[in-house]
Short mmCIF file of C-alpha atoms in Angstrom, two decimals:
data_model
loop_
_atom_site.label_atom_id
_atom_site.label_comp_id
_atom_site.label_asym_id
_atom_site.label_seq_id
_atom_site.Cartn_x
_atom_site.Cartn_y
_atom_site.Cartn_z
CA ARG A 1 0.00 0.00 0.00
CA THR A 2 1.48 3.33 -1.03
CA GLY A 3 0.63 6.71 0.37
CA CYS A 4 -2.46 7.07 2.46
CA ARG A 5 -5.93 6.12 1.21
CA ILE A 6 -8.65 7.46 3.45
CA SER A 7 -12.34 7.73 2.78
CA CYS A 8 -12.80 11.40 3.57
CA GLN A 9 -9.67 12.66 1.75
CA VAL A 10 -8.15 14.22 4.84
CA LEU A 11 -4.81 15.84 4.10
CA LEU A 12 -1.95 13.83 5.53
CA ARG A 13 1.30 15.54 6.14
CA GLY A 14 4.36 14.24 4.35
CA LYS A 15 5.54 14.42 0.77
CA ALA A 16 2.49 16.22 -0.54
CA TYR A 17 2.78 18.97 2.07
CA LEU A 18 6.52 19.37 1.50
CA ALA A 19 5.88 19.59 -2.23
CA ARG A 20 3.42 22.43 -1.67
CA LEU A 21 5.99 24.22 0.45
CA ALA A 22 8.28 24.02 -2.56
CA GLY A 23 5.56 25.55 -4.71
CA ARG A 24 4.39 22.36 -6.40
CA ARG A 25 0.66 22.00 -5.68
CA GLN A 26 -0.41 18.37 -5.99
CA GLY A 27 -3.91 17.23 -6.87
CA PRO A 28 -7.21 19.08 -6.78
CA VAL A 29 -8.00 21.34 -3.88
CA ARG A 30 -11.52 21.66 -2.47
CA GLU A 31 -12.36 24.39 0.01
CA GLY A 32 -13.49 23.19 3.40
CA TRP A 33 -14.70 25.06 6.49
CA ALA A 34 -13.71 23.60 9.83
CA GLY A 35 -14.44 26.39 12.27
CA ARG A 36 -12.90 29.67 13.38
CA GLY A 37 -9.44 30.52 14.64
CA PHE A 38 -7.44 27.37 13.89
CA ARG A 39 -5.68 25.61 11.04
CA ALA A 40 -7.80 23.11 9.17
CA MET A 41 -6.50 20.04 7.41
CA ILE A 42 -9.74 19.08 5.73
CA SER A 43 -10.50 18.07 2.13
CA GLY A 44 -7.01 18.38 0.72
CA LYS A 45 -6.11 21.89 1.80
CA ARG A 46 -4.39 23.26 4.85
CA GLN A 47 -5.87 26.64 5.74
CA ASP A 48 -4.90 29.45 8.06
CA LEU A 49 -8.18 30.46 9.65
CA GLY A 50 -6.95 33.17 11.95
CA ASN A 51 -4.59 33.40 14.87
CA PRO A 52 -5.54 30.89 17.56
CA GLY A 53 -3.44 32.62 20.15
CA SER A 54 -0.34 31.28 21.84
CA MET A 55 -0.40 28.33 24.18
CA ASN A 56 -0.03 28.86 27.90
CA CYS A 57 2.96 26.53 28.03
CA THR A 58 5.64 25.07 25.79
CA LEU A 59 5.91 21.37 25.07
CA ASP A 60 8.67 21.11 27.67
CA GLU A 61 6.36 22.71 30.22
CA LEU A 62 3.53 20.44 29.11
CA ARG A 63 5.82 17.46 29.62
CA GLN A 64 6.52 18.61 33.16
CA ARG A 65 2.81 19.11 33.87
CA ILE A 66 1.92 15.66 32.55
CA GLU A 67 4.72 14.02 34.51
CA ALA A 68 3.51 15.78 37.67
CA HIS A 69 -0.14 15.04 36.90
CA ARG A 70 -1.97 12.62 39.19
CA PRO A 71 -4.66 10.92 37.07
CA ARG A 72 -7.97 10.02 38.67
CA GLN A 73 -8.25 6.46 39.94
CA LEU A 74 -11.29 4.35 39.15
CA ASP A 75 -13.53 4.32 42.20
CA THR A 76 -14.72 0.74 41.82
CA ASP A 77 -13.75 -2.79 42.74
CA GLN A 78 -15.09 -4.14 39.45
CA ARG A 79 -12.67 -5.72 37.03
CA PHE A 80 -12.85 -4.75 33.36
CA PRO A 81 -10.96 -5.83 30.23
CA GLN A 82 -8.06 -3.43 29.69
CA ALA A 83 -7.28 -1.22 26.72
CA ALA A 84 -5.00 1.72 26.01
CA VAL A 85 -4.97 4.59 23.54
CA LEU A 86 -2.19 6.87 22.41
CA VAL A 87 -2.83 10.63 22.60
CA PRO A 88 -0.27 11.90 20.07
CA ILE A 89 0.78 15.57 20.10
CA THR A 90 2.88 16.92 17.26
CA ARG A 91 6.10 18.78 17.99
CA SER A 92 5.29 22.06 16.26
CA ASP A 93 4.74 25.75 16.93
CA ASP A 94 1.01 25.08 17.09
CA PRO A 95 0.88 21.51 18.49
CA GLU A 96 -1.85 19.28 17.16
CA LEU A 97 -3.65 16.16 18.35
CA VAL A 98 -3.75 13.19 15.99
CA LEU A 99 -7.16 11.51 15.91
CA THR A 100 -8.82 8.80 13.87
CA LEU A 101 -12.25 8.12 12.49
CA ARG A 102 -13.03 4.45 13.10
CA ALA A 103 -14.44 2.38 10.27
CA ALA A 104 -18.23 2.27 10.25
CA GLY A 105 -18.44 -1.53 10.26
CA LEU A 106 -16.59 -2.12 13.54
CA SER A 107 -18.49 -3.85 16.32
CA THR A 108 -17.59 -1.21 18.92
CA HIS A 109 -17.36 2.57 18.39
CA GLY A 110 -17.80 2.17 14.63
CA GLY A 111 -17.93 5.50 12.79
CA GLU A 112 -16.73 7.41 15.86
CA VAL A 113 -13.72 9.63 16.40
CA ALA A 114 -11.10 8.11 18.70
CA PHE A 115 -7.44 8.14 19.51
CA PRO A 116 -5.47 5.21 18.06
CA GLY A 117 -5.56 2.27 20.45
CA GLY A 118 -7.27 -0.92 21.44
CA ARG A 119 -7.43 -3.88 23.80
CA ARG A 120 -4.43 -5.23 25.62
CA ASP A 121 -3.04 -8.46 24.20
CA PRO A 122 -1.65 -11.15 26.52
CA GLU A 123 1.77 -10.58 24.94
CA ASP A 124 1.81 -6.87 25.82
CA ALA A 125 4.27 -6.22 28.63
CA ASP A 126 2.20 -3.25 29.80
CA LEU A 127 -0.43 -0.80 28.62
CA VAL A 128 2.18 1.52 27.10
CA ARG A 129 3.13 -1.34 24.82
CA THR A 130 -0.56 -1.82 23.98
CA ALA A 131 -0.94 1.84 22.96
CA LEU A 132 2.23 1.77 20.83
CA ARG A 133 1.34 -1.53 19.15
CA GLU A 134 -2.19 -0.45 18.35
CA ALA A 135 -1.05 2.92 16.96
CA GLU A 136 1.38 1.13 14.67
CA GLU A 137 -1.26 -1.38 13.56
CA GLU A 138 -3.98 1.23 13.00
CA ILE A 139 -2.15 4.17 11.43
CA ALA A 140 1.44 2.89 10.83
CA LEU A 141 2.93 5.20 13.46
CA PRO A 142 6.40 3.72 14.16
CA PRO A 143 6.99 3.24 17.92
CA GLY A 144 10.52 4.57 17.47
CA LEU A 145 9.12 8.00 16.61
CA VAL A 146 6.99 8.18 19.75
CA GLU A 147 8.02 9.74 23.08
CA VAL A 148 5.51 8.56 25.67
CA VAL A 149 5.18 11.23 28.36
CA GLY A 150 2.62 9.87 30.80
CA PRO A 151 -0.94 8.70 31.40
CA LEU A 152 -4.21 10.54 31.78
CA SER A 153 -7.07 9.22 33.91
CA THR A 154 -8.39 5.73 33.21
CA LEU A 155 -12.01 5.59 32.04
CA VAL A 156 -14.55 2.84 31.45
CA SER A 157 -16.30 2.86 28.09
CA ARG A 158 -19.98 2.17 27.62
CA HIS A 159 -18.93 -1.27 26.37
CA GLY A 160 -17.32 -2.07 29.72
CA ILE A 161 -13.68 -1.62 28.66
CA GLU A 162 -11.15 0.03 30.99
CA VAL A 163 -9.25 2.51 28.81
CA THR A 164 -6.01 4.25 29.82
CA PRO A 165 -4.79 7.14 27.61
CA TYR A 166 -1.06 7.83 27.23
CA VAL A 167 0.07 11.27 26.06
CA ALA A 168 2.96 11.18 23.64
CA PHE A 169 4.99 13.55 21.48
CA ILE A 170 5.57 12.69 17.82
CA PRO A 171 7.30 14.42 14.89
CA ASP A 172 5.47 17.15 13.04
CA PHE A 173 5.54 15.26 9.73
CA VAL A 174 4.41 11.64 9.68
CA GLU A 175 2.88 9.92 6.67
CA TYR A 176 0.13 7.82 8.22
CA GLN A 177 -1.21 4.72 6.51
CA PRO A 178 -4.59 3.83 8.01
CA ASN A 179 -5.52 0.18 8.34
CA ASP A 180 -8.51 0.05 6.00
CA GLY A 181 -10.28 -2.56 8.09
CA GLU A 182 -10.27 -0.39 11.22
CA ILE A 183 -9.63 3.25 10.33
CA ALA A 184 -11.54 5.40 7.84
CA ALA A 185 -9.49 8.59 8.34
CA VAL A 186 -6.62 10.18 10.22
CA PHE A 187 -6.78 13.90 10.97
CA ASN A 188 -5.08 16.54 13.10
CA VAL A 189 -6.70 19.14 15.35
CA PRO A 190 -4.67 22.02 16.82
CA LEU A 191 -4.77 21.97 20.61
CA SER A 192 -5.46 25.70 20.44
CA PHE A 193 -8.84 24.87 18.85
CA PHE A 194 -10.07 23.70 22.26
CA ARG A 195 -8.80 26.76 24.14
CA ASP A 196 -12.15 28.57 24.19
CA ASP A 197 -14.21 25.38 24.58
CA PRO A 198 -16.03 25.72 21.21
CA ARG A 199 -18.55 22.98 21.98
CA GLU A 200 -21.58 22.40 19.80
CA VAL A 201 -23.61 20.69 22.49
CA THR A 202 -23.18 19.21 25.97
CA HIS A 203 -23.98 15.60 26.78
CA ARG A 204 -24.87 14.65 30.32
CA ILE A 205 -23.36 11.26 31.23
CA ASP A 206 -24.13 9.59 34.54
CA TYR A 207 -20.92 7.75 35.30
CA PHE A 208 -20.03 5.88 38.51
CA GLY A 209 -22.65 7.72 40.51
CA ARG A 210 -21.78 11.20 39.27
CA SER A 211 -23.06 13.44 36.48
CA TRP A 212 -20.55 14.51 33.82
CA TYR A 213 -21.30 17.35 31.40
CA VAL A 214 -19.22 16.35 28.40
CA PRO A 215 -18.70 18.72 25.46
CA SER A 216 -19.18 17.62 21.88
CA TYR A 217 -16.91 19.42 19.41
CA ARG A 218 -17.28 19.78 15.65
CA PHE A 219 -14.06 19.96 13.64
CA GLY A 220 -15.02 20.12 9.98
CA GLU A 221 -16.92 16.91 9.30
CA PHE A 222 -15.66 15.21 12.46
CA LYS A 223 -17.54 14.99 15.76
CA ILE A 224 -15.36 14.67 18.88
CA TRP A 225 -17.44 13.51 21.82
CA GLY A 226 -17.82 10.90 24.57
CA LEU A 227 -14.73 9.34 26.14
CA THR A 228 -12.48 10.96 23.56
CA ALA A 229 -13.78 14.41 24.51
CA ILE A 230 -13.24 13.66 28.21
CA MET A 231 -9.59 12.77 27.45
CA VAL A 232 -9.17 15.93 25.39
CA VAL A 233 -10.60 18.09 28.18
CA GLU A 234 -8.27 16.58 30.78
CA LEU A 235 -5.30 17.30 28.52
CA VAL A 236 -6.47 20.82 27.64
CA ASN A 237 -6.97 21.60 31.34
CA LEU A 238 -3.26 20.84 31.83
CA LEU A 239 -2.37 23.40 29.15
CA TYR A 240 -4.59 26.36 29.78
CA ASP A 241 -5.28 28.43 32.87
CA ASP A 242 -9.07 28.48 32.48
CA PRO A 243 -10.12 24.84 32.97
CA ILE A 244 -13.23 23.24 31.50
CA ASP A 245 -15.44 21.92 34.31
CA LEU A 246 -16.91 18.52 33.47
CA HIS A 247 -19.06 18.36 36.60
CA THR A 248 -20.94 21.66 36.34
CA PRO A 249 -23.50 22.19 33.56
CA PRO A 250 -22.59 25.11 31.28
CA ALA A 251 -24.88 28.14 31.11
CA SER A 252 -26.19 26.91 27.76
CA PHE A 253 -27.14 23.49 29.10
CA ILE A 254 -30.87 22.74 28.82
CA LYS A 255 -32.26 20.30 31.34
CA LEU A 256 -35.24 18.36 30.06
CA SER A 257 -37.60 17.17 32.78
#
């Protein structure tokens, strides 16, 4: 398999992007709108959509915050099957998260946006190995290019899977090759996009005896919600000084009785 074949024609960084930098535009370009104040990588064109503002901390400072972070522990004695996901952040002036759109035909989370990852295999020495193996299998991200920084809080999916996210730094230019059987698309979202909490809607989730008010974000044609949004919020709260509160309904939240 050569290059990257993805169903929604998301621009992957690599040779094509470098060629454009050299002034050689490759292939047709279709305009796409993905929101305000961030760089879109939708439908074959990378756009500058305004200045998203500088981050509150550098990647080195983010590394220190993640290493000092104390993730929440699951408040339950139940045992669940284990899984891990990689939360890749690009080393760039405007760092970006790498996300996937799962293939529609999958038995769990089909057609949903997620970080690369999956269930722990018996051969995996630990969950870090699970995250690295799954990222390589799903999007051809070589483990040797990945610097794992540390975990975020473990969550339990609606399918009863215990999922641990691991934040990692990766190079700015990686040519991903999605596994067609599992991944429909790979796309990048600047972390600065989440700075002002540009949620479309809020979902209330009753989880382990507590209500969570989870944002749902729209990035172009992609919907970022559920467990993935909770992971994103935890990460963003480590970056920016104005945290997003997952346990207090926003002013726009409508309670239906």
